[in-house]
Coordinates of C-alpha atoms and ligand atoms in Angstrom, one line a residue:
M1 CA 35.1 -45.6 31.4
K2 CA 31.7 -43.9 33.0
F3 CA 28.3 -43.6 31.4
P4 CA 26.9 -40.6 33.3
F5 CA 23.7 -40.4 31.5
L6 CA 22.3 -43.7 31.7
T7 CA 20.3 -45.6 33.5
L8 CA 21.4 -48.2 35.3
A9 CA 19.7 -51.2 33.1
R10 CA 21.0 -48.9 29.8
R11 CA 24.4 -48.7 31.5
C12 CA 24.2 -52.7 32.7
E13 CA 23.5 -53.0 28.3
T14 CA 25.9 -50.5 27.3
F15 CA 28.5 -52.7 29.6
Y16 CA 27.7 -55.7 27.1
R17 CA 28.8 -53.8 24.0
F18 CA 31.8 -52.8 25.7
Q19 CA 32.2 -56.6 26.8
Q20 CA 31.3 -57.9 22.8
R21 CA 34.0 -55.5 21.6
G22 CA 36.0 -56.7 23.9
V23 CA 37.3 -53.3 25.1
L24 CA 38.0 -53.3 29.0
L25 CA 36.1 -51.7 31.5
A26 CA 38.4 -49.6 33.8
D27 CA 35.8 -49.0 36.1
Q28 CA 35.2 -52.0 38.3
R29 CA 32.8 -51.1 40.5
L30 CA 30.6 -50.9 37.4
W31 CA 31.6 -53.9 36.0
S32 CA 30.5 -55.7 39.4
S33 CA 27.8 -53.7 39.8
A34 CA 26.3 -54.1 35.9
L35 CA 27.2 -58.0 36.4
K36 CA 25.1 -58.3 39.5
H37 CA 22.0 -56.2 38.2
S38 CA 21.7 -57.7 34.2
S39 CA 19.8 -60.6 34.6
Q40 CA 16.9 -59.3 36.7
L41 CA 17.5 -55.6 34.0
C42 CA 18.1 -57.0 31.1
K43 CA 14.9 -59.0 31.0
D44 CA 12.5 -56.1 31.3
K45 CA 12.2 -54.7 27.8
S46 CA 9.0 -52.5 28.2
F47 CA 10.0 -48.9 27.6
Y48 CA 7.4 -46.1 27.5
I49 CA 7.4 -42.5 25.8
T50 CA 5.3 -39.8 25.5
T51 CA 5.4 -36.4 24.4
P52 CA 3.6 -33.4 26.0
I53 CA 0.1 -33.2 24.6
F54 CA -0.4 -30.1 22.0
Y55 CA -2.9 -27.7 23.1
V56 CA -5.3 -27.0 20.3
N57 CA -5.6 -22.8 20.3
A58 CA -3.4 -22.8 17.4
S59 CA -2.1 -24.7 14.3
P60 CA 0.5 -27.1 14.5
H61 CA 4.3 -25.1 14.4
L62 CA 8.1 -26.4 14.2
G63 CA 8.6 -26.8 18.2
H64 CA 5.5 -29.4 18.0
L65 CA 7.3 -30.9 15.6
Y66 CA 10.6 -30.9 16.9
S67 CA 9.0 -32.3 20.9
A68 CA 7.6 -35.2 18.5
V69 CA 10.4 -35.9 16.6
I70 CA 13.0 -36.0 19.5
A71 CA 10.5 -38.9 20.9
D72 CA 10.1 -40.9 17.5
C73 CA 13.6 -41.2 17.7
L74 CA 13.8 -42.1 21.0
H75 CA 11.1 -45.2 20.7
R76 CA 12.9 -46.3 17.3
W77 CA 15.6 -46.8 18.7
K78 CA 14.0 -49.2 21.7
L79 CA 12.0 -51.5 18.5
M80 CA 15.7 -51.5 16.9
Q81 CA 17.4 -52.4 20.6
G82 CA 14.4 -55.2 20.7
F83 CA 12.1 -52.9 23.4
D84 CA 9.0 -53.4 23.1
S85 CA 8.4 -50.1 23.0
R86 CA 5.1 -47.9 23.0
F87 CA 4.8 -44.2 22.0
A88 CA 2.1 -41.8 22.8
T89 CA 0.8 -38.7 21.9
G90 CA -2.0 -36.3 21.7
T91 CA -3.5 -33.3 22.0
D92 CA -4.4 -31.1 25.1
E93 CA -7.7 -29.8 24.6
H94 CA -9.2 -28.5 27.8
G95 CA -8.6 -25.3 29.5
L96 CA -9.8 -21.4 29.6
K97 CA -7.7 -20.8 26.6
I98 CA -8.9 -23.4 24.2
Q99 CA -12.1 -22.5 25.3
Q100 CA -11.9 -18.6 24.7
A101 CA -10.4 -19.7 20.9
A102 CA -13.2 -21.6 20.1
E103 CA -15.4 -18.5 21.2
A104 CA -13.5 -16.7 19.2
V105 CA -14.0 -18.2 16.1
G106 CA -17.2 -18.8 16.5
K107 CA -17.2 -22.4 16.9
D108 CA -18.4 -25.3 19.7
P109 CA -15.4 -26.1 21.5
L110 CA -15.2 -29.9 20.6
T111 CA -15.6 -29.2 16.7
F112 CA -12.9 -26.9 16.7
C113 CA -11.1 -29.1 19.4
T114 CA -11.4 -32.3 16.6
E115 CA -10.3 -29.9 13.7
V116 CA -7.3 -28.8 15.3
S117 CA -6.4 -32.2 16.7
E118 CA -6.8 -33.6 13.0
R119 CA -4.1 -31.2 11.6
F120 CA -1.8 -32.7 14.5
R121 CA -2.3 -36.3 13.8
N122 CA -1.6 -35.5 10.3
L123 CA 0.8 -33.4 10.8
F124 CA 2.6 -36.2 12.9
S125 CA 2.0 -39.1 10.3
S126 CA 3.1 -37.0 7.7
C127 CA 6.2 -36.5 9.2
N128 CA 6.4 -40.6 9.9
I129 CA 6.2 -39.8 13.9
S130 CA 4.9 -43.5 14.8
F131 CA 3.2 -43.1 17.7
T132 CA 1.1 -46.1 19.6
D133 CA -1.4 -44.1 20.9
Y134 CA -3.0 -40.8 19.6
I135 CA -4.7 -39.2 23.0
R136 CA -7.5 -36.6 22.7
T137 CA -8.1 -35.1 26.6
T138 CA -11.9 -34.8 25.3
E139 CA -12.4 -38.5 25.0
Q140 CA -14.7 -40.8 27.5
R141 CA -11.3 -42.9 28.8
H142 CA -9.4 -40.0 30.1
R143 CA -12.3 -38.6 31.4
Q144 CA -13.1 -41.8 33.7
A145 CA -8.8 -41.9 34.5
V146 CA -9.0 -38.1 35.5
E147 CA -12.1 -38.3 37.6
H148 CA -10.7 -41.6 39.0
F149 CA -6.7 -40.2 39.9
W150 CA -8.8 -36.6 41.5
S151 CA -11.0 -39.1 43.6
V152 CA -7.8 -40.8 44.5
L153 CA -6.4 -37.9 45.6
W154 CA -9.6 -36.4 47.6
N155 CA -9.6 -39.8 49.6
K156 CA -6.4 -39.3 51.1
G157 CA -7.0 -36.2 52.0
L158 CA -4.5 -34.2 49.5
I159 CA -7.4 -32.5 48.2
Y160 CA -8.9 -29.3 50.4
K161 CA -11.4 -26.9 49.3
G162 CA -9.9 -23.3 49.7
S163 CA -9.3 -19.8 47.9
Y164 CA -7.0 -18.7 45.5
E165 CA -6.1 -15.2 45.4
G166 CA -3.3 -14.2 42.9
W167 CA -1.7 -13.9 39.2
Y168 CA -2.9 -16.3 36.3
S169 CA -1.8 -16.5 33.2
T170 CA -4.4 -18.2 31.0
Q171 CA -2.0 -18.1 27.8
D172 CA 0.3 -20.6 30.3
E173 CA -2.4 -21.7 31.8
S174 CA -0.3 -21.5 35.2
F175 CA -0.5 -19.5 38.7
L176 CA 2.5 -17.6 39.7
M177 CA 3.5 -16.3 42.8
P178 CA 4.3 -12.2 42.4
S179 CA 8.0 -12.5 42.3
Q180 CA 7.4 -14.3 38.9
V181 CA 5.3 -11.4 37.6
G182 CA 6.7 -8.1 36.1
E183 CA 5.6 -5.4 33.6
A184 CA 5.5 -4.6 30.0
L185 CA 4.0 -2.4 27.4
D186 CA 1.1 -3.8 25.1
P187 CA 1.2 -2.7 21.5
S188 CA -1.1 -0.5 22.4
G189 CA 1.4 1.0 24.3
K190 CA -0.5 0.4 27.7
E191 CA 1.5 -0.9 31.0
V192 CA -0.1 -4.6 31.5
K193 CA 1.7 -7.0 34.0
V194 CA 3.4 -9.8 32.1
S195 CA 4.3 -13.5 33.2
L196 CA 8.4 -13.0 33.5
E197 CA 9.9 -16.8 32.2
S198 CA 7.6 -16.5 29.0
G199 CA 6.3 -12.9 28.7
H200 CA 2.4 -13.6 28.4
K201 CA 0.1 -11.0 30.2
V202 CA -1.0 -12.0 33.3
E203 CA -4.9 -11.5 35.3
W204 CA -5.0 -11.0 39.4
M205 CA -8.0 -13.7 40.4
K206 CA -9.8 -14.0 43.2
E207 CA -11.5 -17.4 43.2
E208 CA -13.2 -20.4 45.6
N209 CA -11.6 -23.5 44.4
Y210 CA -9.8 -26.9 45.7
M211 CA -6.3 -26.8 46.5
F212 CA -3.5 -29.7 46.5
R213 CA -1.2 -29.8 49.4
L214 CA 1.5 -29.5 46.9
S215 CA 3.6 -27.4 50.0
I216 CA 4.2 -31.1 51.9
F217 CA 5.6 -32.7 49.0
R218 CA 8.4 -30.3 48.9
S219 CA 11.4 -32.7 50.9
R220 CA 9.7 -35.9 49.0
L221 CA 10.6 -34.4 45.7
L222 CA 14.2 -33.3 47.0
D223 CA 14.5 -36.5 47.8
W224 CA 13.9 -38.1 44.5
L225 CA 15.9 -35.6 42.6
V226 CA 19.2 -36.3 45.5
K227 CA 18.8 -39.7 45.0
N228 CA 17.8 -39.7 41.0
P229 CA 20.5 -37.4 39.7
G230 CA 19.5 -38.8 36.3
A231 CA 15.3 -38.2 36.3
V232 CA 15.6 -34.5 34.8
Q233 CA 17.9 -34.7 32.1
P234 CA 20.4 -32.5 30.7
Q235 CA 21.8 -31.7 34.2
R236 CA 20.8 -27.9 33.9
F237 CA 17.3 -28.8 34.5
Q238 CA 17.2 -31.0 37.1
Q239 CA 19.8 -28.2 39.0
A240 CA 17.3 -25.2 37.9
V241 CA 14.5 -28.0 39.3
V242 CA 16.5 -28.3 42.9
Q243 CA 16.7 -24.6 42.4
W244 CA 12.8 -24.1 43.0
L245 CA 12.4 -26.6 45.5
Q246 CA 14.1 -24.6 47.8
E247 CA 12.5 -21.6 47.2
D248 CA 8.6 -21.2 48.8
L249 CA 6.3 -24.2 47.4
P250 CA 3.1 -23.0 48.4
D251 CA -0.6 -25.2 47.2
L252 CA -1.8 -25.2 43.8
S253 CA -5.0 -24.5 43.4
V254 CA -6.6 -27.5 40.8
S255 CA -9.6 -26.2 40.0
R256 CA -11.5 -23.2 38.3
Q257 CA -15.5 -22.3 38.9
R258 CA -17.5 -23.6 35.9
S259 CA -19.0 -19.9 35.9
R260 CA -15.0 -18.9 34.7
L261 CA -14.4 -22.2 32.9
Q262 CA -17.0 -24.9 31.3
W263 CA -14.5 -26.5 28.8
G264 CA -12.7 -29.5 30.8
V265 CA -14.1 -32.0 33.1
P266 CA -16.0 -31.4 36.0
V267 CA -14.9 -31.6 40.1
P268 CA -16.3 -35.5 41.1
G269 CA -19.4 -34.6 43.5
D270 CA -19.2 -30.8 42.7
P271 CA -20.4 -29.7 39.2
E272 CA -19.7 -25.8 40.2
Q273 CA -15.6 -26.9 39.6
T274 CA -14.0 -27.6 36.8
I275 CA -10.5 -29.6 37.1
Y276 CA -7.2 -27.5 36.2
V277 CA -6.1 -28.1 33.0
W278 CA -2.5 -29.1 34.1
L279 CA -3.7 -31.5 36.4
D280 CA -6.1 -32.9 33.8
A281 CA -3.7 -33.1 30.8
L282 CA -1.2 -34.7 32.9
V283 CA -3.1 -37.8 33.8
N284 CA -3.0 -38.4 29.8
Y285 CA 0.0 -40.2 30.2
L286 CA -1.1 -42.6 32.8
T287 CA -4.9 -42.7 30.4
V288 CA -2.8 -44.0 27.7
V289 CA -1.3 -46.7 29.6
G290 CA -4.8 -48.1 30.7
Y291 CA -4.9 -46.4 34.3
P292 CA -6.4 -47.2 36.4
E293 CA -7.1 -51.0 35.8
I294 CA -3.7 -51.8 33.9
H295 CA -1.1 -49.4 33.5
E296 CA 2.1 -51.0 36.0
Q297 CA 3.5 -52.9 33.3
W298 CA 4.3 -49.5 31.2
W299 CA 3.6 -46.6 33.7
S300 CA 6.8 -48.0 35.7
T301 CA 9.1 -47.6 32.1
A302 CA 7.9 -43.9 31.5
H303 CA 9.5 -41.4 29.7
H304 CA 8.6 -37.9 29.2
V305 CA 10.3 -36.1 26.2
I306 CA 9.3 -32.0 27.0
G307 CA 10.0 -28.6 25.8
K308 CA 12.0 -26.4 29.0
D309 CA 8.9 -24.1 29.3
I310 CA 6.3 -27.0 30.5
L311 CA 9.7 -28.2 33.1
K312 CA 7.9 -27.0 36.2
F313 CA 4.4 -28.6 35.2
H314 CA 6.5 -32.4 34.5
A315 CA 9.5 -32.0 37.2
I316 CA 7.1 -30.2 40.3
Y317 CA 3.4 -30.4 40.0
W318 CA 3.4 -34.4 38.4
P319 CA 5.4 -35.9 40.5
A320 CA 4.1 -34.7 43.5
F321 CA 0.5 -35.9 42.2
L322 CA 1.5 -39.1 41.5
L323 CA 3.4 -39.4 44.9
G324 CA 0.1 -38.5 46.0
V325 CA -1.7 -41.4 44.5
G326 CA 1.1 -43.6 45.4
L327 CA 2.1 -44.2 41.9
P328 CA 6.0 -44.4 40.7
L329 CA 7.4 -41.4 39.4
P330 CA 8.8 -41.2 35.7
K331 CA 12.0 -43.1 34.7
V332 CA 13.6 -39.9 33.3
I333 CA 12.4 -36.6 32.3
H334 CA 13.9 -35.8 29.4
V335 CA 13.7 -31.4 28.5
H336 CA 14.6 -29.9 25.3
S337 CA 15.2 -26.4 24.5
H338 CA 13.5 -24.1 22.4
W339 CA 13.9 -23.0 18.5
T340 CA 14.0 -19.3 17.3
V341 CA 13.6 -18.5 13.7
E342 CA 16.1 -16.0 12.2
G343 CA 17.3 -15.1 15.9
R344 CA 13.8 -14.0 17.1
K345 CA 11.0 -16.1 19.1
M346 CA 8.4 -17.6 17.0
S347 CA 5.1 -15.6 17.3
K348 CA 2.1 -15.1 15.4
S349 CA 2.8 -11.2 16.0
L350 CA 6.0 -11.1 14.0
G351 CA 4.5 -13.4 11.7
N352 CA 8.0 -16.1 11.8
V353 CA 6.1 -19.3 13.2
V354 CA 7.5 -22.0 10.7
D355 CA 4.7 -24.5 9.4
P356 CA 5.9 -27.7 9.8
V357 CA 3.9 -28.9 7.1
E358 CA 5.6 -26.5 4.5
H359 CA 8.6 -27.0 5.6
S360 CA 8.5 -30.9 5.6
Q361 CA 7.4 -30.5 1.7
M362 CA 10.2 -28.2 1.3
F363 CA 13.1 -30.2 2.8
T364 CA 11.1 -34.1 2.5
N365 CA 10.2 -35.1 5.7
D366 CA 13.5 -36.9 6.8
G367 CA 15.3 -33.6 5.8
M368 CA 13.7 -31.9 9.2
R369 CA 13.7 -34.4 10.9
Y370 CA 17.6 -35.1 10.2
F371 CA 18.0 -31.1 10.0
L372 CA 15.9 -30.3 13.7
L373 CA 18.0 -34.0 15.5
R374 CA 20.9 -32.6 14.2
Q375 CA 21.3 -28.3 15.2
G376 CA 18.6 -29.0 17.8
V377 CA 20.7 -29.0 21.1
P378 CA 18.8 -30.0 24.1
D379 CA 20.9 -28.0 26.5
S380 CA 20.3 -24.3 24.6
D381 CA 18.2 -23.0 22.3
C382 CA 18.6 -23.5 18.7
D383 CA 17.9 -21.1 15.3
Y384 CA 16.7 -22.0 12.4
T385 CA 17.0 -20.4 8.8
H386 CA 16.5 -21.6 5.3
D387 CA 20.1 -21.2 4.5
K388 CA 21.6 -23.7 7.5
V389 CA 18.5 -26.5 6.0
I390 CA 19.8 -25.9 3.0
K391 CA 23.6 -25.9 3.7
L392 CA 23.7 -29.1 6.2
L393 CA 21.5 -31.3 4.2
N394 CA 23.1 -30.6 1.1
T395 CA 26.4 -31.2 2.7
E396 CA 25.7 -34.3 4.4
L397 CA 22.9 -36.3 3.0
A398 CA 22.7 -35.1 -0.5
D399 CA 27.1 -34.8 -0.5
S400 CA 28.6 -37.3 1.6
L401 CA 26.3 -39.5 2.6
G402 CA 24.5 -40.1 -0.9
G403 CA 27.7 -39.2 -2.9
L404 CA 29.8 -42.3 -0.4
L405 CA 26.9 -44.5 -1.8
N406 CA 26.6 -43.3 -5.5
R407 CA 30.7 -44.0 -5.5
C408 CA 29.9 -47.8 -3.9
T409 CA 27.5 -48.8 -6.0
A410 CA 28.2 -46.6 -9.4
P411 CA 28.6 -49.5 -12.2
A412 CA 31.7 -49.1 -13.0
L413 CA 33.5 -49.6 -10.1
N414 CA 31.1 -52.2 -9.5
P415 CA 29.6 -53.8 -12.1
A416 CA 28.5 -57.0 -10.9
Q417 CA 26.5 -54.8 -8.4
V418 CA 27.6 -57.3 -5.9
Y419 CA 28.3 -57.2 -2.1
P420 CA 31.6 -58.0 -3.3
A421 CA 34.2 -59.6 -1.5
F422 CA 36.7 -59.2 1.4
C423 CA 40.1 -60.0 1.1
S424 CA 42.0 -60.4 3.8
Q425 CA 45.6 -60.5 2.4
A426 CA 44.7 -56.8 0.9
F427 CA 43.5 -55.7 4.5
P428 CA 45.4 -57.9 6.7
R429 CA 45.5 -57.3 10.6
D430 CA 48.8 -56.8 10.6
Q431 CA 49.3 -53.9 8.8
R432 CA 51.5 -55.2 6.2
G433 CA 48.4 -55.2 2.8
R434 CA 47.7 -52.3 0.9
A435 CA 45.7 -50.1 3.4
V436 CA 47.1 -47.3 5.7
A437 CA 47.2 -46.3 8.8
E438 CA 44.4 -44.1 7.9
D439 CA 42.1 -47.2 7.7
Y440 CA 42.9 -48.9 10.3
Q441 CA 41.7 -45.8 12.6
M442 CA 38.9 -45.6 10.3
V443 CA 37.6 -49.7 11.2
A444 CA 37.7 -48.8 14.5
A445 CA 36.2 -46.0 14.7
V446 CA 33.0 -48.0 12.7
R447 CA 33.7 -50.6 15.3
S448 CA 32.8 -48.1 18.0
L449 CA 30.5 -46.0 16.6
P450 CA 27.2 -48.4 17.8
T451 CA 28.2 -48.0 21.7
V452 CA 29.4 -44.1 20.8
V453 CA 25.8 -43.2 18.9
E454 CA 23.8 -45.4 22.0
M455 CA 24.9 -43.6 24.2
H456 CA 24.0 -40.3 22.5
Y457 CA 20.8 -41.7 21.7
E458 CA 19.6 -42.7 25.6
S459 CA 20.5 -39.0 26.6
I460 CA 19.1 -37.5 23.7
H461 CA 21.8 -35.7 22.7
V462 CA 21.1 -36.8 18.9
Y463 CA 23.3 -33.9 17.3
K464 CA 26.5 -35.9 19.5
A465 CA 25.4 -39.1 17.5
L466 CA 24.7 -37.5 14.2
E467 CA 28.5 -35.9 14.4
A468 CA 30.2 -39.3 15.6
I469 CA 28.1 -40.8 12.3
S470 CA 29.0 -37.8 9.6
A471 CA 32.2 -37.4 10.8
C472 CA 32.9 -41.6 10.2
V473 CA 31.2 -41.5 6.8
R474 CA 33.8 -38.2 6.1
Q475 CA 36.6 -41.0 7.2
T476 CA 35.2 -43.4 4.8
N477 CA 34.8 -40.9 1.9
R478 CA 38.7 -40.0 2.1
F479 CA 39.4 -43.9 2.4
I480 CA 37.8 -44.0 -1.2
Q481 CA 39.3 -40.7 -2.5
H482 CA 42.5 -41.9 -0.7
H483 CA 43.0 -45.6 -2.7
A484 CA 41.0 -44.0 -5.5
P485 CA 39.6 -47.3 -7.1
W486 CA 38.6 -46.3 -10.1
K487 CA 42.2 -46.3 -11.2
L488 CA 42.6 -50.0 -10.3
D489 CA 42.5 -52.6 -12.8
R490 CA 40.0 -55.0 -12.6
R491 CA 41.7 -57.4 -14.9
D492 CA 44.6 -58.0 -12.5
S493 CA 44.2 -60.0 -10.1
K494 CA 45.2 -58.4 -7.4
D495 CA 44.2 -55.0 -8.2
R496 CA 40.8 -56.6 -8.5
R497 CA 40.9 -58.0 -4.8
W498 CA 42.0 -55.5 -3.8
L499 CA 39.2 -53.1 -5.0
D500 CA 36.6 -55.5 -3.8
A501 CA 38.0 -55.2 -0.8
I502 CA 38.1 -51.3 -0.8
I503 CA 34.1 -51.4 -2.1
H504 CA 33.1 -54.0 0.8
V505 CA 34.7 -51.9 3.9
S506 CA 32.7 -48.5 2.4
L507 CA 29.4 -51.2 2.0
E508 CA 29.9 -52.0 5.2
C509 CA 30.8 -48.6 6.8
L510 CA 27.4 -47.8 4.9
R511 CA 25.8 -50.9 6.6
I512 CA 26.0 -49.3 9.7
Y513 CA 25.5 -46.0 9.1
G514 CA 21.9 -46.6 7.7
T515 CA 21.4 -49.1 10.2
L516 CA 22.1 -46.6 12.9
L517 CA 20.4 -43.6 11.2
Q518 CA 17.0 -45.3 11.2
P519 CA 15.4 -43.8 14.0
V520 CA 16.4 -40.3 12.5
V521 CA 15.7 -40.3 8.7
P522 CA 13.5 -43.7 8.4
E523 CA 12.8 -43.5 4.4
I524 CA 17.0 -42.3 3.7
S525 CA 18.3 -45.3 5.8
N526 CA 15.2 -47.7 4.1
R527 CA 16.0 -46.7 1.3
L528 CA 20.4 -46.9 1.8
L529 CA 19.9 -50.5 3.4
T530 CA 17.8 -51.5 0.6
R531 CA 20.4 -50.8 -2.1
L532 CA 23.0 -52.3 -0.2
G533 CA 20.7 -55.8 0.0
V534 CA 20.0 -55.7 3.7
Q535 CA 16.8 -57.6 4.5
P536 CA 14.2 -55.6 7.1
H537 CA 15.4 -57.9 9.7
E538 CA 18.5 -57.5 9.5
R539 CA 18.3 -53.8 10.5
S540 CA 18.3 -54.0 14.3
W541 CA 21.0 -53.4 17.3
K542 CA 21.9 -57.2 17.1
N543 CA 23.0 -56.7 13.5
L544 CA 25.9 -54.2 14.0
D545 CA 28.7 -56.1 13.8
F546 CA 31.0 -54.7 12.1
L547 CA 33.6 -56.0 9.1
Q548 CA 33.1 -59.5 10.2
R549 CA 35.9 -61.0 7.9
Y550 CA 38.1 -59.0 8.8
H551 CA 37.1 -59.8 12.3
G552 CA 37.4 -63.3 11.2
T553 CA 33.9 -64.4 10.7
D554 CA 31.4 -64.6 8.3
C555 CA 29.6 -62.1 6.5
P556 CA 26.3 -62.5 5.5
F557 CA 26.2 -60.1 2.8
E558 CA 29.3 -60.9 1.1
G559 CA 27.9 -62.1 -2.5
R560 CA 24.7 -61.0 -2.4
L561 CA 23.4 -59.1 -5.1
L562 CA 22.8 -55.4 -4.4
G563 CA 19.1 -53.5 -4.7
L564 CA 18.1 -52.6 -7.8
D565 CA 16.8 -49.0 -6.7
S566 CA 20.0 -46.7 -7.8
R567 CA 17.9 -42.9 -7.5
L568 CA 20.0 -40.5 -5.6
L569 CA 19.9 -41.0 -1.3
F570 CA 18.8 -37.3 -1.5
S571 CA 18.8 -34.8 -4.1
R572 CA 20.6 -31.3 -3.1
L573 CA 18.4 -28.4 -2.5
E574 CA 18.3 -24.8 -3.9
G575 CA 18.1 -22.0 -1.7
P576 CA 15.3 -20.0 -1.2
N577 CA 15.0 -17.8 -4.2
G578 CA 15.7 -21.0 -7.0
D579 CA 19.4 -20.1 -6.9
K580 CA 21.1 -23.3 -7.0
L581 CA 23.9 -23.7 -4.2
K582 CA 27.2 -25.1 -6.0
P583 CA 27.7 -28.6 -5.1
K584 CA 31.0 -28.9 -3.4
K585 CA 33.5 -30.2 -6.2
S586 CA 34.3 -33.7 -5.8
K587 CA 36.9 -35.4 -8.1
K588 CA 34.7 -37.6 -10.1
P589 CA 36.1 -41.5 -10.8
A590 CA 37.8 -41.5 -13.8
C591 CA 36.5 -44.3 -15.7
L592 CA 37.6 -48.0 -15.4
K593 CA 40.5 -49.6 -17.1
Ligands
MSP1 N1 -0.5 -28.8 26.7 C1 0.7 -28.3 27.1 C2 1.7 -29.5 27.9 C3 0.9 -30.5 28.2 S1 1.6 -31.9 28.3 C4 0.7 -32.9 29.8 C5 1.5 -28.0 25.8 N2 1.2 -27.5 24.9 S2 2.3 -26.7 23.8 O1 1.7 -26.8 22.4 O2 2.1 -25.1 24.1 O3 3.3 -27.5 23.9 C6 4.0 -28.5 23.1 C7 5.4 -28.6 23.0 O4 5.7 -28.0 22.3 C8 6.0 -28.2 24.5 O5 7.5 -29.0 24.3 C9 7.0 -27.3 24.1 O6 8.0 -27.2 25.0 C10 7.3 -27.4 23.0 N3 7.6 -26.2 22.3 C11 6.5 -24.8 22.0 N4 7.4 -23.9 21.0 C12 8.2 -24.3 21.0 C13 9.9 -23.8 20.3 N5 9.7 -22.6 19.3 N6 11.0 -24.5 20.0 C14 11.1 -25.8 20.9 N7 9.9 -26.4 21.1 C15 8.3 -25.8 21.4 O7 2.7 -26.9 26.6

């Protein structure tokens, strides 16, 4: 058994879960390497995760929320596992693009930045993005970090005064090689030069400025990628970086003339130049953890979540800068693909930009989070439509998960409103009771679910984790449907024991699903677990032992009163034109005898 996406530390932990669960590892090499490193690695419980910092030239859209939700999911997951996790997000406020956006609305840049930055902060707070630090690049602490970072590069002779002549895209704040530039028609039909990658307009520029010796880092960058096959995930993005590094890697312009760009950090010792916005922005990841004084503990555990459009900046420029100043490289760069809307790229000119605030109100915060993470595939672009959101949420959250909870906690089936007792004669391990083969398969599937989910969360294939959970929820619904507990007679002692065992098993399944879903849908999970009577301190990775009574140990939940909040877990949504989407027909539990 191999865990190709996991770092050694994670493999080590995953390995222990397998060991705990009595699963035999076929790969002896992994077994002994995990053992060797376990004591050293499992002690280190720091984790640091970041989102890109968001440009404030326009309001937040769905893609921004997506980057933040992925990072938030990983952060919550790590907290659940007992890690001391820090999670940074914020706004990227310097550069020509922002300077021009502020000018266009006649505002002073800082006032403009503050207004838009607050919009991002409010969006994230309202969508339960549980960041531990919100950084703005206009803050003093950041300016100091950038100045220090620059000075280290300068003192090491890695920056020199030179000149740049070539293409620049203000929209991407990026320098381009001639091979990256093509031709297109602008809205007025005029031929313009554009970036082949982003489609944004480019301009020819010629300027005296400071250059970073990027070219000398090519082989060290390649070496890093060869030695760390999981440094950029998914694999196809790592391959893309390796491919870029096979090509020419010229030195990089890292400043602009102050006369053109005033909105940024001045070059230390040369106020006629402003530091290039990407160098400024990337250093935010260090600022947050206290660079240059106290960054070490956190910096060595850095994980970045980024969209595919900013891969070059994070997987080439940033590691090269870090190698230059002599700091460790990020542990993993998690790359995600983009959202299109009804099959088209999201853009202001097409008028199809999805406002995440509006849509989170329409579909609920957890609804949006669930949709983005369930449908979002890191490897390829995904399409957003109202219909898809409504169908998915109604099927998986309202009907399947919500329906299951409803069934098991309905007073008709569970009149005492307790976590009932498990009866091992009714559901014996030797398979001679009333449970059928399919039920044992379900028990095995739910038992191994945490390990499966862990592997997918770790590699940010969250959709695979959610698919696995959803498949188990369907199995549990089939289990209930098959045994039709509503047909059992509570006055008969055998029937009662069997009925209670069915409910006990189902609630145990729900407890595992609720616990594992916390990083994705924190509000729904909280309601579900509270309804089951599971206390806040019983919701961590350590509490994922499933069906302890079946496995011969005590179950702390048995006999506990259920929580009182019996509202629907997730209400079915209506179509955009108010047309009700029909609920799937499910057999109603008949009255209990
Ligand atoms: N400011 C830079 C990042 C600097 S990090 C040191 C930036 N900002 S951004 O606001 O343009 O983009 C932020 C994030 O949103 C990126 O990860 C980007 O990929 C993501 N998205 C922008 N549009 C997107 C979609 N349509 N779909 C998914 N994510 C997308 O780049």
